[in-house]
PDB file of C-alpha atoms in Angstrom:
ATOM      1  CA  UNK A 182      24.241  62.049  48.482  1.00 46.00           C
ATOM      2  CA  UNK A 183      27.094  62.090  46.009  1.00 46.00           C
ATOM      3  CA  UNK A 184      29.682  59.308  46.127  1.00 61.00           C
ATOM      4  CA  UNK A 185      31.440  60.338  42.927  1.00 89.00           C
ATOM      5  CA  UNK A 186      34.237  62.787  43.590  1.00 96.00           C
ATOM      6  CA  UNK A 187      37.711  63.129  42.111  1.00 97.00           C
ATOM      7  CA  UNK A 188      40.913  64.979  42.920  1.00 97.00           C
ATOM      8  CA  UNK A 189      43.731  65.512  40.453  1.00 97.00           C
ATOM      9  CA  UNK A 190      46.827  67.625  39.982  1.00 96.00           C
ATOM     10  CA  UNK A 191      47.218  69.358  36.625  1.00 94.00           C
ATOM     11  CA  UNK A 192      50.351  71.449  36.206  1.00 90.00           C
ATOM     12  CA  UNK A 193      50.339  73.458  39.453  1.00 92.00           C
ATOM     13  CA  UNK A 194      46.582  73.320  39.849  1.00 97.00           C
ATOM     14  CA  UNK A 195      44.554  71.071  42.112  1.00 98.00           C
ATOM     15  CA  UNK A 196      41.124  70.164  40.712  1.00 99.00           C
ATOM     16  CA  UNK A 197      38.343  68.715  42.850  1.00 99.00           C
ATOM     17  CA  UNK A 198      35.208  67.643  41.010  1.00 98.00           C
ATOM     18  CA  UNK A 199      31.858  66.075  41.782  1.00 97.00           C
ATOM     19  CA  UNK A 200      28.415  66.265  40.185  1.00 96.00           C
ATOM     20  CA  UNK A 201      27.654  69.630  41.829  1.00 97.00           C
ATOM     21  CA  UNK A 202      30.963  71.528  41.868  1.00 98.00           C
ATOM     22  CA  UNK A 203      34.319  71.712  40.154  1.00 98.00           C
ATOM     23  CA  UNK A 204      36.930  73.615  42.160  1.00 99.00           C
ATOM     24  CA  UNK A 205      40.247  74.715  40.639  1.00 98.00           C
ATOM     25  CA  UNK A 206      42.872  76.046  43.053  1.00 98.00           C
ATOM     26  CA  UNK A 207      46.388  77.355  42.436  1.00 97.00           C
ATOM     27  CA  UNK A 208      49.344  77.820  44.835  1.00 97.00           C
ATOM     28  CA  UNK A 209      49.765  81.456  43.758  1.00 96.00           C
ATOM     29  CA  UNK A 210      48.164  83.102  46.795  1.00 96.00           C
ATOM     30  CA  UNK A 211      46.462  79.723  47.429  1.00 98.00           C
ATOM     31  CA  UNK A 212      43.727  81.100  45.223  1.00 97.00           C
ATOM     32  CA  UNK A 213      40.426  79.864  43.905  1.00 98.00           C
ATOM     33  CA  UNK A 214      41.016  80.128  40.184  1.00 97.00           C
ATOM     34  CA  UNK A 215      37.670  78.731  39.048  1.00 98.00           C
ATOM     35  CA  UNK A 216      34.553  77.318  40.641  1.00 99.00           C
ATOM     36  CA  UNK A 217      32.029  75.629  38.368  1.00 98.00           C
ATOM     37  CA  UNK A 218      28.534  75.155  39.791  1.00 98.00           C
ATOM     38  CA  UNK A 219      25.448  73.576  38.184  1.00 98.00           C
ATOM     39  CA  UNK A 220      22.458  75.763  37.296  1.00 97.00           C
ATOM     40  CA  UNK A 221      18.767  74.842  37.247  1.00 96.00           C
ATOM     41  CA  UNK A 222      19.234  73.188  33.837  1.00 96.00           C
ATOM     42  CA  UNK A 223      22.119  71.064  35.068  1.00 95.00           C
ATOM     43  CA  UNK A 224      24.785  73.099  33.270  1.00 96.00           C
ATOM     44  CA  UNK A 225      28.057  73.784  35.070  1.00 97.00           C
ATOM     45  CA  UNK A 226      29.451  77.302  34.729  1.00 97.00           C
ATOM     46  CA  UNK A 227      32.231  79.238  36.418  1.00 98.00           C
ATOM     47  CA  UNK A 228      30.765  81.520  39.096  1.00 98.00           C
ATOM     48  CA  UNK A 229      33.940  83.312  40.274  1.00 98.00           C
ATOM     49  CA  UNK A 230      36.136  85.961  38.655  1.00 97.00           C
ATOM     50  CA  UNK A 231      39.734  85.562  37.568  1.00 95.00           C
ATOM     51  CA  UNK A 232      41.954  86.798  34.781  1.00 92.00           C
ATOM     52  CA  UNK A 233      41.913  84.440  31.806  1.00 91.00           C
ATOM     53  CA  UNK A 234      45.688  84.868  31.411  1.00 90.00           C
ATOM     54  CA  UNK A 235      47.545  84.075  34.632  1.00 85.00           C
ATOM     55  CA  UNK A 236      50.366  86.450  33.645  1.00 85.00           C
ATOM     56  CA  UNK A 237      48.110  89.203  35.036  1.00 85.00           C
ATOM     57  CA  UNK A 238      48.026  87.543  38.466  1.00 81.00           C
ATOM     58  CA  UNK A 239      51.453  89.013  39.230  1.00 78.00           C
ATOM     59  CA  UNK A 240      50.144  92.584  39.360  1.00 80.00           C
ATOM     60  CA  UNK A 241      46.607  91.603  40.399  1.00 83.00           C
ATOM     61  CA  UNK A 242      45.485  94.623  42.419  1.00 86.00           C
ATOM     62  CA  UNK A 243      41.972  93.187  42.711  1.00 94.00           C
ATOM     63  CA  UNK A 244      43.053  89.958  44.493  1.00 96.00           C
ATOM     64  CA  UNK A 245      40.784  87.701  42.410  1.00 97.00           C
ATOM     65  CA  UNK A 246      40.167  84.524  44.420  1.00 97.00           C
ATOM     66  CA  UNK A 247      43.253  85.160  46.542  1.00 97.00           C
ATOM     67  CA  UNK A 248      44.059  84.331  50.120  1.00 98.00           C
ATOM     68  CA  UNK A 249      44.608  87.718  51.752  1.00 98.00           C
ATOM     69  CA  UNK A 250      46.583  88.163  54.944  1.00 97.00           C
ATOM     70  CA  UNK A 251      47.995  87.601  57.390  1.00 98.00           C
ATOM     71  CA  UNK A 252      45.917  90.704  58.170  1.00 98.00           C
ATOM     72  CA  UNK A 253      43.205  91.528  55.629  1.00 98.00           C
ATOM     73  CA  UNK A 254      41.881  95.046  55.147  1.00 98.00           C
ATOM     74  CA  UNK A 255      43.454  98.280  56.302  1.00 98.00           C
ATOM     75  CA  UNK A 256      45.699  98.873  59.307  1.00 98.00           C
ATOM     76  CA  UNK A 257      45.584 102.506  60.436  1.00 98.00           C
ATOM     77  CA  UNK A 258      48.980 104.190  60.017  1.00 98.00           C
ATOM     78  CA  UNK A 259      50.499 100.747  59.439  1.00 97.00           C
ATOM     79  CA  UNK A 260      50.926 100.358  63.193  1.00 97.00           C
ATOM     80  CA  UNK A 261      50.739  97.428  65.575  1.00 97.00           C
ATOM     81  CA  UNK A 262      52.323  97.937  69.002  1.00 96.00           C
ATOM     82  CA  UNK A 263      55.946  98.890  68.261  1.00 95.00           C
ATOM     83  CA  UNK A 264      55.896  97.378  64.774  1.00 96.00           C
ATOM     84  CA  UNK A 265      55.749  99.576  61.691  1.00 96.00           C
ATOM     85  CA  UNK A 266      54.338  98.006  58.531  1.00 96.00           C
ATOM     86  CA  UNK A 267      54.684  99.103  54.929  1.00 96.00           C
ATOM     87  CA  UNK A 268      52.240 101.890  54.053  1.00 97.00           C
ATOM     88  CA  UNK A 269      50.869 100.890  50.660  1.00 95.00           C
ATOM     89  CA  UNK A 270      47.482 102.657  50.848  1.00 96.00           C
ATOM     90  CA  UNK A 271      48.185 106.304  51.581  1.00 96.00           C
ATOM     91  CA  UNK A 272      49.294 106.460  55.200  1.00 97.00           C
ATOM     92  CA  UNK A 273      47.814 103.030  55.933  1.00 98.00           C
ATOM     93  CA  UNK A 274      48.620  99.377  55.249  1.00 97.00           C
ATOM     94  CA  UNK A 275      46.281  97.411  52.972  1.00 97.00           C
ATOM     95  CA  UNK A 276      46.157  93.585  52.971  1.00 97.00           C
ATOM     96  CA  UNK A 277      49.485  93.369  54.853  1.00 96.00           C
ATOM     97  CA  UNK A 278      51.454  95.275  52.219  1.00 95.00           C
ATOM     98  CA  UNK A 279      53.159  94.449  48.933  1.00 92.00           C
ATOM     99  CA  UNK A 280      54.293  90.999  50.068  1.00 92.00           C
ATOM    100  CA  UNK A 281      51.128  89.803  51.792  1.00 95.00           C
ATOM    101  CA  UNK A 282      49.621  86.394  51.162  1.00 96.00           C
ATOM    102  CA  UNK A 283      47.977  87.639  47.957  1.00 95.00           C
ATOM    103  CA  UNK A 284      51.477  88.109  46.482  1.00 94.00           C
ATOM    104  CA  UNK A 285      52.998  84.867  47.749  1.00 94.00           C
ATOM    105  CA  UNK A 286      53.274  81.367  46.375  1.00 95.00           C
ATOM    106  CA  UNK A 287      51.965  78.891  48.923  1.00 97.00           C
ATOM    107  CA  UNK A 288      53.377  75.419  49.475  1.00 97.00           C
ATOM    108  CA  UNK A 289      51.226  72.369  48.781  1.00 97.00           C
ATOM    109  CA  UNK A 290      50.946  70.735  52.209  1.00 98.00           C
ATOM    110  CA  UNK A 291      48.465  67.895  51.734  1.00 98.00           C
ATOM    111  CA  UNK A 292      45.600  66.628  49.606  1.00 98.00           C
ATOM    112  CA  UNK A 293      43.281  63.654  49.906  1.00 98.00           C
ATOM    113  CA  UNK A 294      40.117  62.197  48.421  1.00 97.00           C
ATOM    114  CA  UNK A 295      37.586  59.674  49.708  1.00 96.00           C
ATOM    115  CA  UNK A 296      34.337  58.478  48.156  1.00 92.00           C
ATOM    116  CA  UNK A 297      32.519  61.369  49.879  1.00 94.00           C
ATOM    117  CA  UNK A 298      34.854  64.357  50.107  1.00 97.00           C
ATOM    118  CA  UNK A 299      38.161  65.786  48.920  1.00 98.00           C
ATOM    119  CA  UNK A 300      40.441  68.521  50.178  1.00 98.00           C
ATOM    120  CA  UNK A 301      43.676  70.350  49.488  1.00 99.00           C
ATOM    121  CA  UNK A 302      45.758  72.239  52.051  1.00 99.00           C
ATOM    122  CA  UNK A 303      48.282  74.981  51.283  1.00 99.00           C
ATOM    123  CA  UNK A 304      50.845  76.464  53.676  1.00 98.00           C
ATOM    124  CA  UNK A 305      52.109  80.057  53.713  1.00 97.00           C
ATOM    125  CA  UNK A 306      55.850  80.740  53.573  1.00 92.00           C
ATOM    126  CA  UNK A 307      56.849  82.147  56.979  1.00 86.00           C
ATOM    127  CA  UNK A 308      60.302  83.127  55.677  1.00 86.00           C
ATOM    128  CA  UNK A 309      58.754  86.210  54.038  1.00 84.00           C
ATOM    129  CA  UNK A 310      58.897  88.995  56.631  1.00 82.00           C
ATOM    130  CA  UNK A 311      55.973  91.421  56.571  1.00 86.00           C
ATOM    131  CA  UNK A 312      56.922  93.561  59.553  1.00 92.00           C
ATOM    132  CA  UNK A 313      54.872  91.514  62.020  1.00 95.00           C
ATOM    133  CA  UNK A 314      55.602  88.447  64.147  1.00 95.00           C
ATOM    134  CA  UNK A 315      54.722  85.470  61.979  1.00 94.00           C
ATOM    135  CA  UNK A 316      51.831  83.040  62.116  1.00 96.00           C
ATOM    136  CA  UNK A 317      52.182  79.566  60.634  1.00 97.00           C
ATOM    137  CA  UNK A 318      49.132  79.667  58.373  1.00 98.00           C
ATOM    138  CA  UNK A 319      47.460  76.903  56.415  1.00 98.00           C
ATOM    139  CA  UNK A 320      44.388  77.211  54.201  1.00 99.00           C
ATOM    140  CA  UNK A 321      42.269  74.187  53.322  1.00 99.00           C
ATOM    141  CA  UNK A 322      39.676  73.892  50.561  1.00 99.00           C
ATOM    142  CA  UNK A 323      37.250  71.085  51.392  1.00 99.00           C
ATOM    143  CA  UNK A 324      34.486  69.892  49.048  1.00 99.00           C
ATOM    144  CA  UNK A 325      31.615  67.672  50.184  1.00 98.00           C
ATOM    145  CA  UNK A 326      28.579  67.318  47.914  1.00 97.00           C
ATOM    146  CA  UNK A 327      27.287  70.834  47.113  1.00 98.00           C
ATOM    147  CA  UNK A 328      29.385  72.602  49.757  1.00 98.00           C
ATOM    148  CA  UNK A 329      32.804  74.223  49.645  1.00 99.00           C
ATOM    149  CA  UNK A 330      34.489  75.004  52.956  1.00 99.00           C
ATOM    150  CA  UNK A 331      37.486  77.299  53.404  1.00 99.00           C
ATOM    151  CA  UNK A 332      39.377  76.681  56.635  1.00 99.00           C
ATOM    152  CA  UNK A 333      42.249  78.744  58.033  1.00 99.00           C
ATOM    153  CA  UNK A 334      44.533  77.217  60.664  1.00 99.00           C
ATOM    154  CA  UNK A 335      46.976  79.529  62.416  1.00 98.00           C
ATOM    155  CA  UNK A 336      49.746  79.062  64.980  1.00 97.00           C
ATOM    156  CA  UNK A 337      51.380  82.330  66.101  1.00 97.00           C
ATOM    157  CA  UNK A 338      55.134  82.157  66.650  1.00 95.00           C
ATOM    158  CA  UNK A 339      54.709  84.973  69.184  1.00 96.00           C
ATOM    159  CA  UNK A 340      51.981  87.488  70.079  1.00 98.00           C
ATOM    160  CA  UNK A 341      50.749  89.115  66.875  1.00 98.00           C
ATOM    161  CA  UNK A 342      47.667  90.053  64.838  1.00 98.00           C
ATOM    162  CA  UNK A 343      46.034  87.666  62.348  1.00 98.00           C
ATOM    163  CA  UNK A 344      42.908  88.188  60.254  1.00 99.00           C
ATOM    164  CA  UNK A 345      43.102  86.283  56.948  1.00 99.00           C
ATOM    165  CA  UNK A 346      40.301  86.018  54.417  1.00 99.00           C
ATOM    166  CA  UNK A 347      39.508  84.714  50.977  1.00 99.00           C
ATOM    167  CA  UNK A 348      38.919  87.413  48.365  1.00 98.00           C
ATOM    168  CA  UNK A 349      36.766  85.593  45.793  1.00 99.00           C
ATOM    169  CA  UNK A 350      34.362  87.608  43.637  1.00 98.00           C
ATOM    170  CA  UNK A 351      31.115  85.768  42.898  1.00 99.00           C
ATOM    171  CA  UNK A 352      28.831  86.083  39.884  1.00 98.00           C
ATOM    172  CA  UNK A 353      26.194  83.365  40.046  1.00 98.00           C
ATOM    173  CA  UNK A 354      24.941  84.039  36.514  1.00 96.00           C
ATOM    174  CA  UNK A 355      28.003  82.203  35.206  1.00 91.00           C
ATOM    175  CA  UNK A 356      28.214  84.701  32.374  1.00 82.00           C
ATOM    176  CA  UNK A 357      29.997  87.985  31.712  1.00 80.00           C
ATOM    177  CA  UNK A 358      27.204  90.073  33.203  1.00 91.00           C
ATOM    178  CA  UNK A 359      27.136  92.472  36.126  1.00 96.00           C
ATOM    179  CA  UNK A 360      25.669  91.487  39.494  1.00 98.00           C
ATOM    180  CA  UNK A 361      22.609  93.755  39.367  1.00 98.00           C
ATOM    181  CA  UNK A 362      20.166  90.838  39.089  1.00 97.00           C
ATOM    182  CA  UNK A 363      21.573  89.131  42.197  1.00 98.00           C
ATOM    183  CA  UNK A 364      19.456  89.278  45.354  1.00 99.00           C
ATOM    184  CA  UNK A 365      21.273  89.718  48.661  1.00 99.00           C
ATOM    185  CA  UNK A 366      20.012  88.673  52.094  1.00 98.00           C
ATOM    186  CA  UNK A 367      22.408  89.692  54.851  1.00 98.00           C
ATOM    187  CA  UNK A 368      21.965  88.448  58.413  1.00 98.00           C
ATOM    188  CA  UNK A 369      23.843  91.226  60.189  1.00 98.00           C
ATOM    189  CA  UNK A 370      23.383  93.139  63.428  1.00 96.00           C
ATOM    190  CA  UNK A 371      25.002  96.353  62.261  1.00 98.00           C
ATOM    191  CA  UNK A 372      27.249  98.147  59.814  1.00 98.00           C
ATOM    192  CA  UNK A 373      30.721  99.264  60.846  1.00 99.00           C
ATOM    193  CA  UNK A 374      31.195 103.014  60.456  1.00 98.00           C
ATOM    194  CA  UNK A 375      34.211 103.879  58.294  1.00 98.00           C
ATOM    195  CA  UNK A 376      36.108 107.138  57.969  1.00 97.00           C
ATOM    196  CA  UNK A 377      37.065 108.688  54.628  1.00 96.00           C
ATOM    197  CA  UNK A 378      40.096 106.362  54.434  1.00 97.00           C
ATOM    198  CA  UNK A 379      37.900 103.268  54.916  1.00 97.00           C
ATOM    199  CA  UNK A 380      39.243 102.732  58.442  1.00 98.00           C
ATOM    200  CA  UNK A 381      36.664 101.613  61.061  1.00 98.00           C
ATOM    201  CA  UNK A 382      35.945 104.356  63.590  1.00 98.00           C
ATOM    202  CA  UNK A 383      34.907 101.940  66.340  1.00 98.00           C
ATOM    203  CA  UNK A 384      31.230 102.849  66.004  1.00 98.00           C
ATOM    204  CA  UNK A 385      28.551 100.410  64.822  1.00 98.00           C
ATOM    205  CA  UNK A 386      25.639 101.836  62.823  1.00 98.00           C
ATOM    206  CA  UNK A 387      22.151 100.303  62.543  1.00 98.00           C
ATOM    207  CA  UNK A 388      21.806  97.998  59.556  1.00 98.00           C
ATOM    208  CA  UNK A 389      20.201  99.663  56.547  1.00 98.00           C
ATOM    209  CA  UNK A 390      17.033  97.588  55.872  1.00 98.00           C
ATOM    210  CA  UNK A 391      17.927  97.424  52.172  1.00 98.00           C
ATOM    211  CA  UNK A 392      20.538  94.780  53.018  1.00 98.00           C
ATOM    212  CA  UNK A 393      18.016  92.384  54.550  1.00 97.00           C
ATOM    213  CA  UNK A 394      16.682  91.424  51.099  1.00 98.00           C
ATOM    214  CA  UNK A 395      17.197  93.454  47.923  1.00 98.00           C
ATOM    215  CA  UNK A 396      18.617  93.143  44.442  1.00 98.00           C
ATOM    216  CA  UNK A 397      21.946  94.767  43.731  1.00 98.00           C
ATOM    217  CA  UNK A 398      20.175  96.980  41.203  1.00 98.00           C
ATOM    218  CA  UNK A 399      18.255  98.424  44.165  1.00 99.00           C
ATOM    219  CA  UNK A 400      21.267  98.493  46.483  1.00 99.00           C
ATOM    220  CA  UNK A 401      23.530 100.236  43.971  1.00 98.00           C
ATOM    221  CA  UNK A 402      20.808 102.738  43.151  1.00 98.00           C
ATOM    222  CA  UNK A 403      20.921 103.729  46.827  1.00 98.00           C
ATOM    223  CA  UNK A 404      24.732 103.384  47.056  1.00 98.00           C
ATOM    224  CA  UNK A 405      25.868 104.658  43.616  1.00 98.00           C
ATOM    225  CA  UNK A 406      29.571 104.681  44.546  1.00 97.00           C
ATOM    226  CA  UNK A 407      29.304 100.990  45.379  1.00 98.00           C
ATOM    227  CA  UNK A 408      30.008  98.947  48.466  1.00 98.00           C
ATOM    228  CA  UNK A 409      33.332  98.472  50.210  1.00 98.00           C
ATOM    229  CA  UNK A 410      31.777  98.040  53.613  1.00 98.00           C
ATOM    230  CA  UNK A 411      32.029  95.909  56.723  1.00 99.00           C
ATOM    231  CA  UNK A 412      29.042  94.345  58.462  1.00 99.00           C
ATOM    232  CA  UNK A 413      28.920  92.689  61.891  1.00 98.00           C
ATOM    233  CA  UNK A 414      27.228  89.325  61.501  1.00 98.00           C
ATOM    234  CA  UNK A 415      24.396  88.119  63.691  1.00 96.00           C
ATOM    235  CA  UNK A 416      25.983  85.140  65.444  1.00 86.00           C
ATOM    236  CA  UNK A 417      22.933  84.369  67.615  1.00 82.00           C
ATOM    237  CA  UNK A 418      20.898  83.127  64.660  1.00 79.00           C
ATOM    238  CA  UNK A 419      20.591  79.767  62.909  1.00 87.00           C
ATOM    239  CA  UNK A 420      19.904  81.597  59.634  1.00 92.00           C
ATOM    240  CA  UNK A 421      22.855  81.732  57.182  1.00 97.00           C
ATOM    241  CA  UNK A 422      25.058  84.797  57.522  1.00 98.00           C
ATOM    242  CA  UNK A 423      24.522  85.668  53.866  1.00 99.00           C
ATOM    243  CA  UNK A 424      22.366  84.402  51.013  1.00 99.00           C
ATOM    244  CA  UNK A 425      22.973  85.346  47.375  1.00 99.00           C
ATOM    245  CA  UNK A 426      20.484  84.324  44.668  1.00 99.00           C
ATOM    246  CA  UNK A 427      20.443  84.753  40.888  1.00 98.00           C
ATOM    247  CA  UNK A 428      17.062  84.042  39.296  1.00 96.00           C
ATOM    248  CA  UNK A 429      17.998  83.284  35.670  1.00 96.00           C
ATOM    249  CA  UNK A 430      20.445  80.525  36.588  1.00 97.00           C
ATOM    250  CA  UNK A 431      18.526  79.513  39.707  1.00 98.00           C
ATOM    251  CA  UNK A 432      21.755  79.352  41.683  1.00 98.00           C
ATOM    252  CA  UNK A 433      21.649  80.139  45.383  1.00 99.00           C
ATOM    253  CA  UNK A 434      24.685  80.564  47.636  1.00 99.00           C
ATOM    254  CA  UNK A 435      24.266  80.280  51.416  1.00 99.00           C
ATOM    255  CA  UNK A 436      27.215  81.240  53.607  1.00 99.00           C
ATOM    256  CA  UNK A 437      27.767  80.258  57.224  1.00 98.00           C
ATOM    257  CA  UNK A 438      30.920  81.130  59.137  1.00 98.00           C
ATOM    258  CA  UNK A 439      32.504  81.428  62.566  1.00 97.00           C
ATOM    259  CA  UNK A 440      33.938  84.810  61.572  1.00 98.00           C
ATOM    260  CA  UNK A 441      32.508  87.926  63.204  1.00 98.00           C
ATOM    261  CA  UNK A 442      32.140  90.127  60.129  1.00 99.00           C
ATOM    262  CA  UNK A 443      31.958  90.248  56.371  1.00 99.00           C
ATOM    263  CA  UNK A 444      33.287  92.875  53.978  1.00 99.00           C
ATOM    264  CA  UNK A 445      31.247  93.265  50.782  1.00 99.00           C
ATOM    265  CA  UNK A 446      32.952  94.873  47.790  1.00 99.00           C
ATOM    266  CA  UNK A 447      31.022  95.427  44.560  1.00 99.00           C
ATOM    267  CA  UNK A 448      33.995  96.409  42.402  1.00 97.00           C
ATOM    268  CA  UNK A 449      32.265  99.608  41.326  1.00 98.00           C
ATOM    269  CA  UNK A 450      34.482 101.408  38.813  1.00 97.00           C
ATOM    270  CA  UNK A 451      36.774  98.388  38.498  1.00 95.00           C
ATOM    271  CA  UNK A 452      37.553  98.015  34.782  1.00 94.00           C
ATOM    272  CA  UNK A 453      40.342  96.602  32.638  1.00 92.00           C
ATOM    273  CA  UNK A 454      41.047  95.617  29.047  1.00 93.00           C
ATOM    274  CA  UNK A 455      42.313  92.283  30.352  1.00 92.00           C
ATOM    275  CA  UNK A 456      39.840  89.438  29.926  1.00 93.00           C
ATOM    276  CA  UNK A 457      38.039  88.146  32.996  1.00 93.00           C
ATOM    277  CA  UNK A 458      35.880  85.091  32.311  1.00 90.00           C
ATOM    278  CA  UNK A 459      36.047  85.786  28.586  1.00 91.00           C
ATOM    279  CA  UNK A 460      35.132  89.483  28.598  1.00 93.00           C
ATOM    280  CA  UNK A 461      37.022  92.698  29.441  1.00 94.00           C
ATOM    281  CA  UNK A 462      36.591  93.398  33.151  1.00 95.00           C
ATOM    282  CA  UNK A 463      33.577  95.618  33.751  1.00 96.00           C
ATOM    283  CA  UNK A 464      32.377  97.529  36.771  1.00 97.00           C
ATOM    284  CA  UNK A 465      30.328  95.431  39.210  1.00 98.00           C
ATOM    285  CA  UNK A 466      31.073  92.167  37.408  1.00 98.00           C
ATOM    286  CA  UNK A 467      31.385  90.307  40.711  1.00 98.00           C
ATOM    287  CA  UNK A 468      30.745  90.614  44.432  1.00 99.00           C
ATOM    288  CA  UNK A 469      33.720  90.033  46.723  1.00 99.00           C
ATOM    289  CA  UNK A 470      32.510  88.364  49.914  1.00 99.00           C
ATOM    290  CA  UNK A 471      35.270  88.576  52.532  1.00 99.00           C
ATOM    291  CA  UNK A 472      34.429  86.768  55.769  1.00 99.00           C
ATOM    292  CA  UNK A 473      36.809  87.925  58.491  1.00 99.00           C
ATOM    293  CA  UNK A 474      37.002  89.815  61.760  1.00 99.00           C
ATOM    294  CA  UNK A 475      36.572  93.602  61.717  1.00 99.00           C
ATOM    295  CA  UNK A 476      39.606  95.219  60.022  1.00 98.00           C
ATOM    296  CA  UNK A 477      42.017  97.172  62.235  1.00 98.00           C
ATOM    297  CA  UNK A 478      40.387  95.587  65.281  1.00 98.00           C
ATOM    298  CA  UNK A 479      43.511  95.960  67.416  1.00 98.00           C
ATOM    299  CA  UNK A 480      42.750  99.701  67.276  1.00 97.00           C
ATOM    300  CA  UNK A 481      38.918  99.807  67.227  1.00 97.00           C
ATOM    301  CA  UNK A 482      38.326  96.749  69.494  1.00 96.00           C
ATOM    302  CA  UNK A 483      35.197  95.666  67.580  1.00 97.00           C
ATOM    303  CA  UNK A 484      36.732  92.189  67.176  1.00 96.00           C
ATOM    304  CA  UNK A 485      39.727  90.351  68.532  1.00 97.00           C
ATOM    305  CA  UNK A 486      42.543  89.755  66.044  1.00 98.00           C
ATOM    306  CA  UNK A 487      45.470  89.676  68.493  1.00 98.00           C
ATOM    307  CA  UNK A 488      46.639  86.217  69.503  1.00 98.00           C
ATOM    308  CA  UNK A 489      49.396  84.766  71.651  1.00 97.00           C
ATOM    309  CA  UNK A 490      51.920  82.043  70.909  1.00 95.00           C
ATOM    310  CA  UNK A 491      49.962  79.450  72.892  1.00 86.00           C
ATOM    311  CA  UNK A 492      46.791  79.749  70.812  1.00 96.00           C
ATOM    312  CA  UNK A 493      45.754  77.398  68.025  1.00 98.00           C
ATOM    313  CA  UNK A 494      43.534  79.322  65.602  1.00 99.00           C
ATOM    314  CA  UNK A 495      40.709  77.863  63.521  1.00 98.00           C
ATOM    315  CA  UNK A 496      38.515  79.959  61.209  1.00 99.00           C
ATOM    316  CA  UNK A 497      36.002  78.492  58.785  1.00 99.00           C
ATOM    317  CA  UNK A 498      33.477  79.587  56.175  1.00 98.00           C
ATOM    318  CA  UNK A 499      31.031  77.275  54.380  1.00 98.00           C
ATOM    319  CA  UNK A 500      29.649  78.037  50.915  1.00 99.00           C
ATOM    320  CA  UNK A 501      26.612  75.890  50.140  1.00 99.00           C
ATOM    321  CA  UNK A 502      25.169  75.978  46.626  1.00 99.00           C
ATOM    322  CA  UNK A 503      21.672  74.946  45.594  1.00 98.00           C
ATOM    323  CA  UNK A 504      19.172  75.449  42.785  1.00 94.00           C
TER     324      UNK A 504
END
């Protein structure tokens, strides 16, 4: 086991490093800016997407590495009880509107390092009103050996909805390639049916067998418009919720979580002249893996995202890397 880990602050960034991983976080949306992981030859490369120039973070419509919330995904008609939210996606609300967590600067709450692990905790600014009763939200990035954990703590100030996620796009090749060579294994019990506006209908479809183990070349051949889909995870299994493997680098990512669902977004058609990891952004350059509860669950009832003032909320996702 590793006993060589460091934590340092550089400008606004917090950098946690050991022999397996180097994590770079930033208070802008409490985001993962970079995550360097060793490959089978011992070389560390960045395996997540972000704009090379942080000036583009301001208008970042793709939410690279961002904390998204307090309610991730779409809210039908922007409605919760008697509250009306900003409609920023047609007649619906997406990622809590224009001032959601992905647009906010978080406060540095705490950081610490021992000889075995290190962590940094950021706190959301509850003075920014989003149309909903607030939740005091903290996000912690915790590194121990070859594992990164993302932990959300929430304390509602009154009854409200809360469904945060991290919106990191992964590319395990560590290079400016697409994700077609990546192999996906998804441990899910069904796929959430979506309407034409990407709102869950409340119906759960059988899982397409292609998601149990296939390359993204195969998956995208069957789903040519790409994925922006929600899957209900199999919580009765000891098998990881999701495994992603890239043969050339040898990197494997295994995800376990106490969340009920995962949204997979392939970024199909997502392009830009702005540089992302050294190359102009290309379609399907990364896979966004968004562990959360089912979006719009206060309407479709496939998950519970409504919480009362008395509840203390704890949501975690572990990302374990190996070669």
